[in-house]
Amino acid sequence: MATLTDEQSTQSHPTRTRSFGGCTTVTIAFPRSILVVRVPNYGTQCRSRHVKCDEGRPTCAMCRYFGFVCAGYEKGIFFDFESSTDERRFRRPLLTETERERMSQWLVSSVPPESALQFLTHLDDLCENAAPCRDLQVDCGPFGAFRLSQLPSVPSADIVPEETPDPSTSSPPEDVVRFDDDFTVPSEPPLTPRTQRILESIFGQAPNTPSPDTDTGDMAMDLCRNEAVLNDAPLSNFQDFPMTSMTAEHQPQYLQNTDLAQIPPPNPCFSLTTTSKTVPQEVMLLLKHYTTTVISLMTPIRHTKTPWHILFIPHAKTCLAALTLGEDLDNASLTAFYGTLAISAFSLSGLSQSQMWLAQGTAYKQQALKHAKLMLTTAYDIPKVSKYKSTMIALLTMVYVSMFSVDREQTEYFFLETERLIRLRGLKRKKSRKVRLLHHCYAFERFFYESTFTGGMNSQQRHYFRRSIESSGLAQYSRDDLSFRLRGWENLDQEMMEVKSQEDGENDLHLERPGIFSATLYPEIFGVPESWVQLLSLVIRLGREKDIAESHDLPNPLTLKDFSSRAKAIERRINNLERPSQAQLDEHVSNMLDAMRQALSIYFYRRVYDMEASMLQQKVIAVKDCLWRCAGPTVLHASAGFIWAAFIAACEAEDRELQMSFSKWFKDSAQRSGLSSFRETLARIERIWREKRCGNGISATWLNLMRMDASFMVG
């Protein structure tokens, strides 16, 4: 509890000593009646009703006076994420005064105060001298310590078998995560008699029984379009999808030293099939690994104001706190929580070469998919079920899970779902800084994905999502075309110098319109100027126009004259691309920008002109040199910019020694990150190299191989 010294209190402004909002009540108005229900966290506090709450327990006097059902207070634990947090905000005691008096009386009566330190020292000695491989239960007066080895997976007599549904009336849901016997969840060990007596003396009862199962259940799914991707099955026929309106419808040392021998194997008895309140035992390890290792794959920036430090990690910690306290979470929060654990487990699997971590990551992914499926059924309901930021964090987490597990089909799906959410719920609103951070995270990864996407803009899946946005009536808030086509402009150099308004800059989601947007967050999040991202977007769009003209899939293709003039304008802007001042950049960001600038040029000449690889070798060598200048034995600099640049350049490498250099970079990155996406991407690059050696090399480009072979995908 925060206190102020006398000197501080006299110098500071007077403050209220009881500054809390009071208890919570909920009032729902119906015609001719008022219904008052107890719904904590969502109700009206006494202060908002302009009455003085006496904070009485179990109910306050004001609620009794007005005839309201008083919801009282909840005991909660808050994570202090910001150093500037007002500590007085969290000064309410967790226990009541009576409970604290009982604890103090019991402690004082159990040990004389002058002997407390002696008891604790003796307890430490007993623990240090105990055999490390045995269970331990040590008591020294009121103090104690225990250690339990892994309990065997023995069925508990207290567990009541679940009812078997009638096959005639129901069928097993396809999204339930199933485990082998090795993953049976043991029942929780009972509290010791001594612990029970302590709790009973304080609280009057011992919480020896787990909270009842409050899982969300086997909810029937209504939206056919989610089934294929969310159930990890092939995509269905999108022509059959309903076209309804969307508004209706935790050793830190080993992580720093990368000492793989110290990585402990995961506990096979992880709990995923119990309730949504179950907290996996290894969650702190996974969150710590995510913070120290995985984030380096998201951004090269080394400060604590990235979206992952501000939004993703605090969100996961908040979910952990809520689950620890036995609270119910919405499906968006559970999607983000389990998705984060899945990413970290996949990384640990590669670092330790442990199949247990791989199985655990897969199980977490399936759990995240399950909750994502439930989340999307109510994503556009009115009133909203989940906050916009929570849903965005959940969808972006699923994008990262899909990318890191090299599942391009799921990656495509969650990119499209995220785009739809932004266009339907994100663009028409006044966007806070946190919302804009999330939008930038989506768009940055989407550009890299689209740069290697050759599946066609008129695919049935994309057509469906585009129609759902257009039919909502909210497409008018978008400042870019929904189909990633190139807009008309006469003078690119002039338009690139025009200043965008705040609305145009925020709502031009995929950077279709050239121009300067001073409030862009790409440099702050990813260290990349928006002009580079803008040019990448233009090259992607120009390449799409080329594909349309060659395949005649869509009407109104560019004429040869227009295509040639715009290609020359974009080429000129790429060759004259200015980089930020060297004083503003650290070394690895500077090298990343050099690599990305050269890779953008390579990408342009391959995508637009389909130039011979022999003419691109100097640029390929430049990318390779930039990558290795940032390479280190323990530090991983492999954010999306590095990975994309490495892939684009490595595919064009012709010299054997140059190819081996890229190969070693991908292998080292895979070893330091633990993610299979590096190995999968290298496998595809090596296939291109084999094609070049075995054939005449005419079709041995990533672009042609992706067009000819659907199995050739870039992770």
XYZ file of C-alpha atoms in Angstrom:
715
model
C 0.000 0.000 0.000
C 1.443 3.326 -1.050
C 2.028 5.955 1.666
C 3.337 9.509 1.633
C 5.792 11.000 4.113
C 4.739 14.040 6.125
C 7.038 16.252 4.056
C 5.655 14.947 0.815
C 2.096 15.311 1.941
C 2.550 18.952 2.946
C 4.179 19.836 -0.365
C 1.690 18.040 -2.558
C -1.802 19.139 -3.396
C -4.611 17.909 -1.168
C -6.060 14.644 -2.373
C -9.107 12.646 -1.463
C -8.387 9.826 0.910
C -11.197 7.691 -0.468
C -10.948 8.218 -4.195
C -12.458 4.975 -5.371
C -15.508 4.790 -7.509
C -17.433 2.651 -5.101
C -19.282 -0.550 -5.649
C -20.754 -1.681 -8.926
C -24.381 -1.958 -9.892
C -25.954 -2.567 -13.229
C -29.240 -1.082 -14.303
C -30.900 -2.247 -17.493
C -34.005 -0.330 -18.502
C -36.972 -2.075 -20.019
C -40.383 -0.628 -20.867
C -42.286 0.131 -17.636
C -39.714 -1.636 -15.484
C -36.147 -1.476 -14.299
C -34.132 -4.665 -14.017
C -31.064 -4.564 -11.769
C -28.579 -7.406 -12.185
C -25.184 -8.140 -10.680
C -22.557 -8.036 -13.411
C -19.122 -7.025 -12.047
C -16.786 -4.911 -14.183
C -19.522 -3.775 -16.539
C -21.730 -1.749 -14.218
C -22.274 1.737 -12.911
C -20.262 2.849 -9.909
C -21.712 4.910 -7.092
C -19.588 7.892 -8.132
C -21.061 7.916 -11.626
C -24.486 8.050 -9.986
C -23.259 11.086 -7.979
C -23.759 9.438 -4.606
C -21.248 8.811 -1.811
C -20.422 5.127 -1.486
C -19.591 4.078 2.077
C -17.825 1.000 0.656
C -19.625 -1.194 3.126
C -19.411 -4.933 3.002
C -21.081 -7.012 1.828
C -23.308 -4.268 0.453
C -23.041 -0.504 0.611
C -25.636 1.671 2.307
C -26.458 3.676 -0.808
C -27.383 0.609 -2.805
C -29.610 -0.577 0.025
C -31.234 2.842 0.230
C -32.005 3.041 -3.492
C -33.067 -0.585 -3.700
C -30.248 -1.614 -6.017
C -28.607 -5.013 -5.964
C -25.083 -4.170 -4.800
C -22.383 -6.061 -6.667
C -19.826 -5.267 -3.985
C -16.144 -5.522 -4.760
C -13.913 -8.026 -6.484
C -10.436 -8.967 -5.293
C -8.049 -8.402 -8.161
C -4.334 -8.371 -8.887
C -3.068 -5.681 -11.244
C 0.162 -5.786 -13.269
C 1.918 -2.426 -13.167
C 3.108 -2.046 -16.762
C 4.097 1.607 -16.751
C 6.630 3.285 -14.470
C 4.349 6.317 -14.313
C 1.385 4.434 -12.868
C -0.201 6.198 -9.914
C 0.480 3.703 -7.151
C -2.284 5.183 -5.007
C -4.779 3.819 -7.498
C -4.098 0.266 -6.346
C -4.022 0.792 -2.581
C -7.153 -1.133 -1.707
C -6.246 -4.157 0.494
C -6.798 -7.544 -1.042
C -8.191 -8.944 2.230
C -10.720 -7.440 4.579
C -9.639 -5.899 7.866
C -11.113 -8.826 9.797
C -9.228 -11.326 7.657
C -5.975 -9.425 8.101
C -6.494 -9.279 11.876
C -6.969 -13.052 11.980
C -3.800 -13.605 9.967
C -1.769 -11.309 12.242
C -3.137 -12.877 15.422
C -2.435 -16.392 14.160
C 1.124 -15.493 13.100
C 2.006 -13.721 16.391
C 0.557 -16.531 18.490
C 2.503 -19.150 16.513
C 6.013 -17.718 16.888
C 7.558 -15.039 19.139
C 8.616 -12.059 17.014
C 12.240 -12.307 18.217
C 12.412 -15.938 17.002
C 10.949 -15.430 13.519
C 14.326 -14.906 11.803
C 15.744 -18.010 13.514
C 12.823 -20.077 12.259
C 13.294 -18.849 8.685
C 17.053 -19.517 8.738
C 16.443 -23.041 10.004
C 13.876 -23.555 7.255
C 16.412 -22.491 4.615
C 19.003 -24.929 5.992
C 16.535 -27.808 5.901
C 15.640 -27.071 2.293
C 19.270 -26.820 1.159
C 20.216 -30.131 2.830
C 17.240 -32.034 1.438
C 17.718 -34.552 -1.366
C 16.939 -32.824 -4.690
C 15.013 -35.754 -6.185
C 12.518 -36.304 -3.372
C 9.301 -34.735 -2.294
C 9.758 -32.263 0.541
C 7.468 -31.020 3.304
C 9.204 -28.885 5.982
C 7.472 -26.991 8.796
C 9.138 -24.511 11.173
C 6.486 -22.967 13.336
C 4.078 -21.067 11.114
C 6.460 -21.195 8.157
C 6.772 -24.049 5.731
C 8.092 -25.160 2.380
C 7.283 -28.059 0.113
C 8.369 -29.608 -3.158
C 6.407 -32.072 -5.244
C 7.718 -34.201 -8.067
C 5.522 -34.815 -11.085
C 2.408 -36.616 -10.059
C 1.480 -39.737 -12.005
C -1.438 -39.520 -14.299
C -3.906 -41.466 -12.178
C -7.625 -41.057 -12.518
C -9.148 -39.302 -9.578
C -12.118 -40.786 -7.841
C -13.490 -37.289 -7.417
C -13.753 -36.723 -11.120
C -17.227 -37.240 -12.435
C -17.347 -38.609 -15.969
C -18.736 -36.302 -18.540
C -22.063 -37.086 -19.980
C -21.963 -38.652 -23.381
C -24.153 -36.787 -25.817
C -26.793 -38.662 -27.675
C -25.464 -39.416 -31.180
C -28.892 -39.000 -32.558
C -29.186 -35.450 -31.386
C -25.613 -34.175 -31.614
C -22.311 -34.874 -33.254
C -18.797 -34.400 -31.851
C -17.515 -30.921 -32.590
C -14.638 -30.854 -35.009
C -12.737 -28.133 -33.195
C -12.191 -29.997 -29.901
C -8.484 -30.533 -29.177
C -7.842 -34.241 -28.650
C -4.801 -35.703 -26.850
C -3.165 -39.082 -26.500
C -2.869 -40.763 -23.119
C 0.518 -39.109 -22.605
C -1.249 -35.798 -22.299
C -3.871 -36.771 -19.733
C -4.471 -33.941 -17.321
C -3.980 -35.036 -13.705
C -6.296 -33.901 -11.007
C -5.005 -31.129 -8.792
C -3.233 -32.353 -5.631
C -5.284 -31.740 -2.487
C -4.238 -29.166 0.042
C -2.292 -30.503 3.022
C -4.212 -30.704 6.325
C -1.984 -28.005 7.754
C -2.745 -25.655 4.883
C -6.417 -26.404 5.198
C -6.356 -25.524 8.907
C -4.606 -22.226 8.158
C -7.093 -21.279 5.489
C -10.027 -22.319 7.628
C -8.768 -20.195 10.519
C -8.542 -17.176 8.227
C -11.369 -17.517 5.786
C -13.619 -19.977 7.525
C -13.280 -22.537 4.730
C -10.582 -24.227 2.671
C -10.769 -23.886 -1.090
C -9.796 -27.500 -1.730
C -12.073 -27.991 -4.688
C -11.408 -26.521 -8.095
C -13.866 -24.071 -9.485
C -16.575 -25.585 -11.581
C -16.011 -26.090 -15.241
C -17.139 -23.040 -17.096
C -15.812 -23.800 -20.504
C -17.613 -22.191 -23.335
C -18.941 -25.577 -24.416
C -19.483 -27.080 -27.782
C -21.000 -24.120 -29.522
C -22.626 -24.829 -32.823
C -21.061 -22.816 -35.618
C -23.148 -20.852 -38.021
C -20.594 -19.334 -40.355
C -19.480 -21.862 -42.945
C -16.670 -19.664 -44.198
C -14.725 -20.173 -40.918
C -14.915 -23.961 -40.828
C -12.189 -24.854 -43.321
C -9.338 -22.718 -41.989
C -10.253 -22.834 -38.327
C -10.573 -26.629 -38.386
C -7.266 -27.034 -40.261
C -9.043 -28.622 -43.202
C -9.018 -27.830 -46.940
C -11.044 -24.843 -47.929
C -14.619 -25.392 -48.861
C -16.554 -23.973 -51.754
C -16.908 -20.284 -51.043
C -19.868 -20.058 -53.375
C -21.941 -21.713 -50.656
C -21.067 -19.142 -47.989
C -23.899 -17.031 -46.619
C -23.625 -13.463 -47.809
C -25.293 -11.912 -44.779
C -24.625 -8.461 -43.436
C -21.591 -8.380 -41.175
C -23.310 -6.148 -38.631
C -25.706 -8.986 -37.946
C -23.930 -11.715 -38.080
C 8.724 -17.406 -18.333
C 15.534 -19.650 -16.261
C 15.782 -16.392 -18.101
C 19.510 -17.012 -18.143
C 19.386 -19.749 -20.720
C 17.333 -17.510 -22.951
C 19.999 -14.845 -22.888
C 22.877 -17.258 -23.418
C 21.021 -19.563 -25.814
C 22.423 -22.557 -23.917
C 20.159 -25.183 -25.416
C 21.237 -27.888 -22.982
C 19.583 -25.934 -20.179
C 16.160 -25.822 -21.779
C 13.866 -27.970 -19.662
C 11.465 -30.307 -21.409
C 7.864 -29.245 -21.149
C 5.509 -30.820 -18.716
C 3.450 -33.342 -20.666
C 0.525 -32.791 -18.336
C -0.346 -29.400 -19.700
C -3.933 -28.447 -19.361
C -5.839 -27.395 -22.405
C -8.854 -29.627 -22.421
C -10.099 -28.519 -19.020
C -11.693 -25.175 -18.492
C -10.768 -21.885 -20.028
C -9.650 -20.816 -16.543
C -6.835 -23.389 -16.421
C -3.412 -21.747 -16.359
C -0.690 -23.834 -18.047
C 2.190 -24.556 -15.693
C 4.891 -23.365 -18.126
C 3.191 -20.099 -19.008
C 5.800 -17.840 -17.362
C 8.603 -19.575 -19.240
C 6.755 -19.159 -22.516
C 5.926 -15.505 -21.919
C 9.531 -14.779 -20.917
C 10.811 -16.476 -24.059
C 8.327 -14.527 -26.141
C 9.567 -11.268 -24.620
C 13.294 -11.975 -24.959
C 13.476 -13.876 -28.243
C 10.328 -13.901 -30.309
C 9.850 -10.129 -30.371
C 13.157 -9.759 -32.229
C 11.408 -11.501 -35.112
C 8.716 -8.843 -35.168
C 10.745 -5.638 -35.113
C 14.419 -4.602 -35.247
C 13.723 -1.689 -32.898
C 15.229 -2.174 -29.435
C 13.064 -0.012 -27.197
C 10.112 -0.737 -24.929
C 7.509 1.282 -26.809
C 6.843 -1.165 -29.608
C 3.311 -2.516 -30.042
C 4.437 -5.798 -28.502
C 5.664 -4.076 -25.336
C 2.672 -1.745 -25.160
C -0.137 -4.027 -26.293
C 0.595 -7.700 -26.914
C 2.650 -8.591 -23.811
C 0.540 -6.582 -21.323
C -2.558 -8.146 -22.845
C -1.133 -11.642 -22.318
C -0.161 -10.799 -18.733
C -3.604 -9.432 -18.035
C -5.121 -12.649 -19.354
C -2.771 -14.637 -17.119
C -3.817 -12.591 -14.092
C -7.488 -13.079 -14.877
C -7.104 -16.828 -15.400
C -5.093 -17.114 -12.179
C -7.900 -15.426 -10.281
C -10.476 -17.679 -11.907
C -12.163 -14.998 -13.965
C -13.959 -15.547 -17.235
C -12.330 -14.133 -20.362
C -13.859 -13.430 -23.728
C -12.815 -15.484 -26.733
C -10.719 -12.665 -28.197
C -8.516 -12.557 -25.096
C -8.202 -16.357 -24.996
C -7.303 -16.416 -28.692
C -4.475 -13.938 -28.152
C -3.308 -15.702 -24.969
C -3.111 -19.215 -26.401
C -1.763 -17.923 -29.707
C 1.091 -16.183 -27.893
C 1.898 -19.391 -26.013
C 1.806 -21.327 -29.292
C 4.340 -19.024 -30.970
C 6.693 -19.256 -27.992
C 6.315 -23.044 -27.753
C 7.076 -23.446 -31.469
C 10.229 -21.382 -30.989
C 11.315 -23.426 -27.946
C 10.679 -26.603 -29.924
C 13.204 -25.537 -32.541
C 15.727 -24.344 -29.969
C 15.634 -27.522 -27.877
C 14.717 -29.960 -30.686
C 12.009 -31.215 -28.360
C 8.966 -32.920 -29.824
C 7.165 -32.229 -26.562
C 7.377 -28.471 -27.123
C 6.211 -28.996 -30.685
C 3.201 -30.987 -29.532
C 2.480 -28.380 -26.922
C 2.699 -25.558 -29.432
C 0.356 -27.422 -31.754
C -2.126 -27.917 -28.933
C -1.971 -24.235 -28.014
C -2.537 -23.356 -31.653
C -5.604 -25.568 -31.834
C -6.927 -23.988 -28.656
C -6.350 -20.531 -30.130
C -8.129 -21.579 -33.323
C -11.065 -22.820 -31.285
C -11.486 -19.508 -29.507
C -10.877 -17.565 -32.732
C -13.730 -19.450 -34.279
C -16.023 -18.512 -31.414
C -14.770 -14.930 -31.443
C -15.573 -14.418 -35.110
C -19.191 -15.443 -34.648
C -19.798 -12.310 -32.573
C -17.093 -9.982 -33.920
C -19.627 -7.667 -35.524
C -22.505 -8.009 -33.074
C -24.200 -4.931 -31.658
C -23.619 -4.289 -28.803
C -20.074 -5.471 -29.251
C -18.904 -8.506 -27.298
C -15.159 -7.742 -27.370
C -13.266 -4.496 -27.569
C -11.867 -3.578 -30.957
C -8.263 -3.612 -29.743
C -8.710 -7.047 -28.159
C -10.088 -8.482 -31.382
C -7.294 -6.882 -33.407
C -4.645 -8.298 -31.057
C -6.266 -11.720 -31.342
C -6.397 -11.693 -35.144
C -2.847 -10.371 -35.493
C -1.641 -13.050 -33.089
C -3.279 -15.680 -35.279
C -1.561 -14.145 -38.310
C 1.806 -14.563 -36.569
C 0.948 -18.106 -35.445
C 0.051 -19.053 -39.006
C 3.176 -17.462 -40.483
C 5.556 -19.003 -37.954
C 3.976 -22.441 -38.438
C 4.213 -21.957 -42.232
C 0.526 -22.406 -42.891
C -0.097 -20.143 -45.844
C -3.768 -21.012 -46.123
C -4.444 -19.944 -42.539
C -2.211 -16.896 -43.009
C -4.288 -15.815 -45.977
C -7.523 -16.318 -44.087
C -6.509 -14.352 -40.996
C -5.060 -11.532 -43.098
C -8.410 -11.192 -44.839
C -10.324 -11.379 -41.564
C -8.090 -8.675 -40.071
C -8.579 -6.454 -43.095
C -12.327 -6.836 -42.876
C -12.350 -5.992 -39.159
C -10.316 -2.845 -39.806
C -12.488 -1.697 -42.677
C -15.769 -2.395 -40.898
C -14.916 -1.326 -37.354
C -11.611 0.542 -37.468
C -11.609 3.160 -40.219
C -14.782 5.097 -39.433
C -13.770 5.696 -35.817
C -11.416 8.200 -34.270
C -8.237 6.166 -34.045
C -6.139 6.260 -30.897
C -2.400 5.745 -31.024
C -2.757 2.124 -29.906
C -5.273 1.412 -32.639
C -2.957 2.948 -35.232
C -0.086 0.818 -33.939
C -2.171 -2.286 -34.585
C -3.169 -1.092 -38.054
C 0.493 -0.531 -38.950
C 1.416 -4.020 -37.696
C -1.220 -5.528 -39.942
C -0.352 -3.519 -43.047
C 3.426 -4.046 -42.765
C 3.124 -7.825 -42.664
C 0.405 -7.784 -45.305
C 2.681 -6.048 -47.811
C 5.345 -8.742 -47.475
C 2.701 -11.414 -47.825
C 1.176 -9.864 -50.927
C 4.593 -9.413 -52.531
C 4.895 -13.196 -52.966
C 1.210 -13.963 -53.449
C 0.350 -15.197 -56.931
C -2.989 -16.860 -56.244
C -5.014 -14.230 -58.042
C -6.915 -11.272 -56.702
C -10.193 -12.683 -57.946
C -10.090 -15.909 -55.944
C -13.378 -16.986 -54.447
C -12.146 -16.406 -50.902
C -10.990 -12.872 -51.595
C -14.094 -12.198 -53.643
C -16.254 -13.190 -50.687
C -14.433 -10.941 -48.223
C -14.508 -8.051 -50.680
C -18.255 -8.434 -51.204
C -18.899 -8.568 -47.458
C -17.085 -5.241 -47.016
C -18.824 -3.598 -49.942
C -22.271 -4.786 -48.870
C -21.779 -3.328 -45.379
C -21.856 0.243 -46.670
C -18.629 1.030 -44.803
C -16.258 0.780 -47.766
C -16.649 4.532 -48.225
C -14.271 5.123 -45.308
C -11.449 3.317 -47.125
C -9.049 5.526 -49.053
C -7.635 2.610 -51.038
C -9.099 0.083 -53.429
C -10.085 -3.277 -51.970
C -8.493 -5.306 -54.777
C -4.829 -4.141 -54.589
C -4.952 -2.587 -58.053
C -2.960 0.448 -59.197
C -4.785 3.778 -59.176
C -4.324 6.344 -61.876
C -1.793 9.130 -61.505
C 0.013 11.320 -63.986
C 3.173 12.484 -62.199
C 4.427 10.084 -59.519
C 7.290 12.361 -58.413
C 4.854 15.182 -57.783
C 2.298 13.031 -56.001
C 4.965 11.473 -53.772
C 5.684 14.989 -52.457
C 2.067 15.846 -51.660
C 1.092 15.904 -47.986
C -1.742 13.622 -46.931
C -4.381 14.727 -44.494
C -4.794 12.862 -41.215
C -7.860 11.022 -42.467
C -6.293 10.086 -45.793
C -3.108 8.912 -44.122
C -4.922 6.781 -41.555
C -7.525 5.303 -43.886
C -5.223 4.583 -46.842
C -4.699 1.174 -45.295
C -2.624 -0.422 -48.075
C -0.888 2.794 -49.206
C -2.483 3.061 -52.606
C -2.181 6.860 -52.768
C 1.345 8.308 -53.092
C 2.190 11.103 -50.698
C 3.759 12.126 -47.395
C 2.067 11.265 -44.112
C 4.024 12.853 -41.278
C 2.144 10.905 -38.585
C 3.180 7.513 -39.952
C 4.355 4.960 -37.392
C 6.378 2.647 -39.650
C 9.756 4.212 -38.677
C 8.886 4.023 -34.991
C 7.694 0.411 -35.063
C 9.850 -1.181 -37.748
C 12.597 1.369 -38.453
C 11.432 1.618 -42.071
C 10.416 4.913 -43.719
C 6.937 4.978 -45.184
C 8.349 5.941 -48.572
C 9.913 2.459 -48.822
C 6.655 0.787 -47.834
C 4.812 3.010 -50.311
C 7.085 1.936 -53.157
C 6.694 -1.732 -52.225
C 2.942 -1.274 -52.403
C 3.216 0.335 -55.835
C 5.405 -2.482 -57.170
C 2.934 -5.066 -55.875
C 0.086 -3.240 -57.586
C 2.002 -2.818 -60.831
C 2.792 -6.521 -60.824
C -0.907 -7.241 -60.358
C -1.747 -5.086 -63.349
C 0.746 -7.074 -65.396
C -0.872 -10.344 -64.312
C -4.328 -9.017 -65.175
C -3.235 -7.956 -68.635
C -1.651 -11.362 -69.288
C -4.518 -13.470 -67.957
C -7.509 -11.279 -68.875
C -9.080 -12.163 -65.510
C -10.390 -8.669 -64.786
C -11.639 -5.863 -66.976
C -9.878 -2.606 -67.798
C -6.231 -3.670 -67.740
C -3.533 -1.050 -68.163
C -2.483 -0.287 -71.685
C 1.128 -0.936 -72.638
C 1.798 2.808 -72.702
C 0.394 3.377 -69.220
C 2.147 0.307 -67.842
C 5.507 1.368 -69.286
C 5.275 4.958 -68.054
C 4.292 3.926 -64.545
C 6.957 1.230 -64.399
C 9.613 3.799 -65.315
C 8.317 6.249 -62.717
C 8.388 3.631 -59.954
C 11.835 2.426 -61.042
C 13.159 5.970 -60.869
C 11.752 6.490 -57.381
C 13.300 3.205 -56.164
C 16.729 4.076 -57.550
C 16.557 7.553 -55.971
C 15.083 6.388 -52.666
C 16.464 8.477 -49.828
C 17.346 6.887 -46.535
C 17.009 8.465 -43.070
C 19.931 10.356 -41.599
C 22.692 8.059 -40.384
C 22.690 9.809 -37.003
C 19.139 8.595 -36.411
C 19.913 4.907 -36.927
C 21.809 2.255 -35.031
C 23.999 -0.142 -36.979
C 21.662 -3.073 -37.442
C 18.737 -0.884 -38.518
C 20.991 0.910 -40.983
C 22.120 -2.392 -42.471
C 18.540 -3.606 -42.610
C 17.477 -0.552 -44.581
C 20.354 -1.032 -47.020
C 19.352 -4.658 -47.493
C 15.698 -3.760 -47.971
C 16.480 -1.019 -50.486
C 18.562 -3.404 -52.602
C 15.971 -6.164 -52.231
C 13.185 -3.808 -53.328
C 15.113 -3.095 -56.495
C 15.624 -6.828 -57.093
C 11.947 -7.444 -56.467
C 10.934 -4.747 -58.938
C 13.120 -6.099 -61.733
C 11.873 -9.641 -61.143
C 8.203 -8.845 -60.646
C 7.773 -6.198 -63.316
C 10.469 -6.793 -65.933
C 11.315 -10.462 -65.167
C 14.984 -9.598 -65.698
C 17.766 -12.156 -66.062
C 19.283 -13.080 -62.688
C 22.820 -12.500 -63.984
C 22.053 -8.767 -64.174
C 21.045 -8.664 -60.498
C 24.096 -10.278 -58.872
C 25.667 -7.048 -57.573
C 22.488 -6.212 -55.724
C 22.286 -9.794 -54.414
C 25.823 -9.534 -53.029
C 24.966 -6.201 -51.390
C 22.005 -7.777 -49.586
C 24.161 -10.686 -48.424
C 26.799 -8.312 -47.018
C 24.164 -6.339 -45.097
C 22.718 -9.497 -43.582
C 26.061 -10.754 -42.340
C 27.060 -7.373 -40.899
C 24.139 -7.780 -38.491
C 24.740 -11.465 -37.749
C 25.884 -12.454 -34.251
C 26.304 -15.717 -32.356
C 23.692 -14.850 -29.719
C 21.748 -11.848 -31.002
C 18.972 -12.426 -33.476
C 18.189 -9.658 -35.917
C 15.696 -11.329 -38.193
C 12.648 -9.128 -38.360
C 10.359 -9.213 -41.353
C 12.522 -6.760 -43.297
C 15.591 -8.983 -42.998
C 13.698 -12.160 -43.841
C 11.976 -10.725 -46.882
C 15.181 -9.168 -48.215
C 17.071 -12.434 -47.660
C 14.462 -14.443 -49.567
C 14.190 -12.057 -52.523
C 17.983 -11.863 -52.922
C 18.770 -15.530 -52.226
C 16.378 -16.685 -54.944
C 18.466 -14.780 -57.516
C 21.897 -15.971 -56.269
C 23.801 -17.901 -58.958
C 27.325 -18.342 -57.581
C 27.694 -21.475 -55.457
C 29.615 -19.664 -52.702
C 26.986 -16.930 -52.607
C 24.242 -19.509 -52.276
C 26.037 -21.210 -49.399
C 26.328 -17.855 -47.623
C 22.576 -17.317 -47.791
C 21.995 -20.917 -46.762
C 24.128 -20.468 -43.654
C 22.267 -17.263 -42.749
C 18.902 -19.007 -42.871
C 20.218 -21.999 -40.895
C 21.751 -19.758 -38.226
C 18.535 -17.761 -37.971
C 16.525 -20.965 -37.622
C 18.876 -22.180 -34.883
C 18.722 -18.920 -32.919
C 14.996 -18.348 -33.317
C 13.809 -21.952 -33.183
C 11.141 -21.269 -35.811
C 10.618 -23.701 -38.651
C 9.668 -20.944 -41.091
C 13.370 -20.259 -41.741
C 14.013 -23.896 -42.638
C 10.889 -24.099 -44.770
C 11.812 -20.948 -46.671
C 15.366 -22.198 -47.204
C 13.989 -25.451 -48.608
C 12.102 -23.513 -51.259
C 15.141 -21.381 -52.103
C 17.262 -24.524 -52.471
C 14.686 -25.917 -54.866
C 15.148 -22.874 -57.087
C 18.911 -23.366 -56.998
C 18.495 -27.005 -58.022
C 16.269 -26.003 -60.910
C 18.920 -23.558 -62.083
C 21.650 -26.214 -61.988
C 19.606 -29.002 -63.566
C 17.742 -27.116 -66.288
C 18.272 -24.183 -68.548
C 17.124 -21.825 -65.792
C 14.401 -20.171 -67.811
C 11.620 -20.914 -65.343
C 13.777 -21.244 -62.219
C 12.467 -18.159 -60.406
C 10.319 -17.998 -57.302
C 7.662 -16.223 -59.317
C 7.344 -18.921 -61.959
C 7.569 -21.794 -59.498
C 4.774 -20.332 -57.394
C 2.627 -19.965 -60.486
C 3.251 -23.513 -61.706
C 3.273 -25.406 -58.395
C 0.717 -24.632 -55.706
C 2.851 -26.510 -53.143
C 5.672 -23.975 -53.587
C 4.873 -21.522 -50.821
C 6.978 -18.937 -49.041
C 6.873 -19.109 -45.235
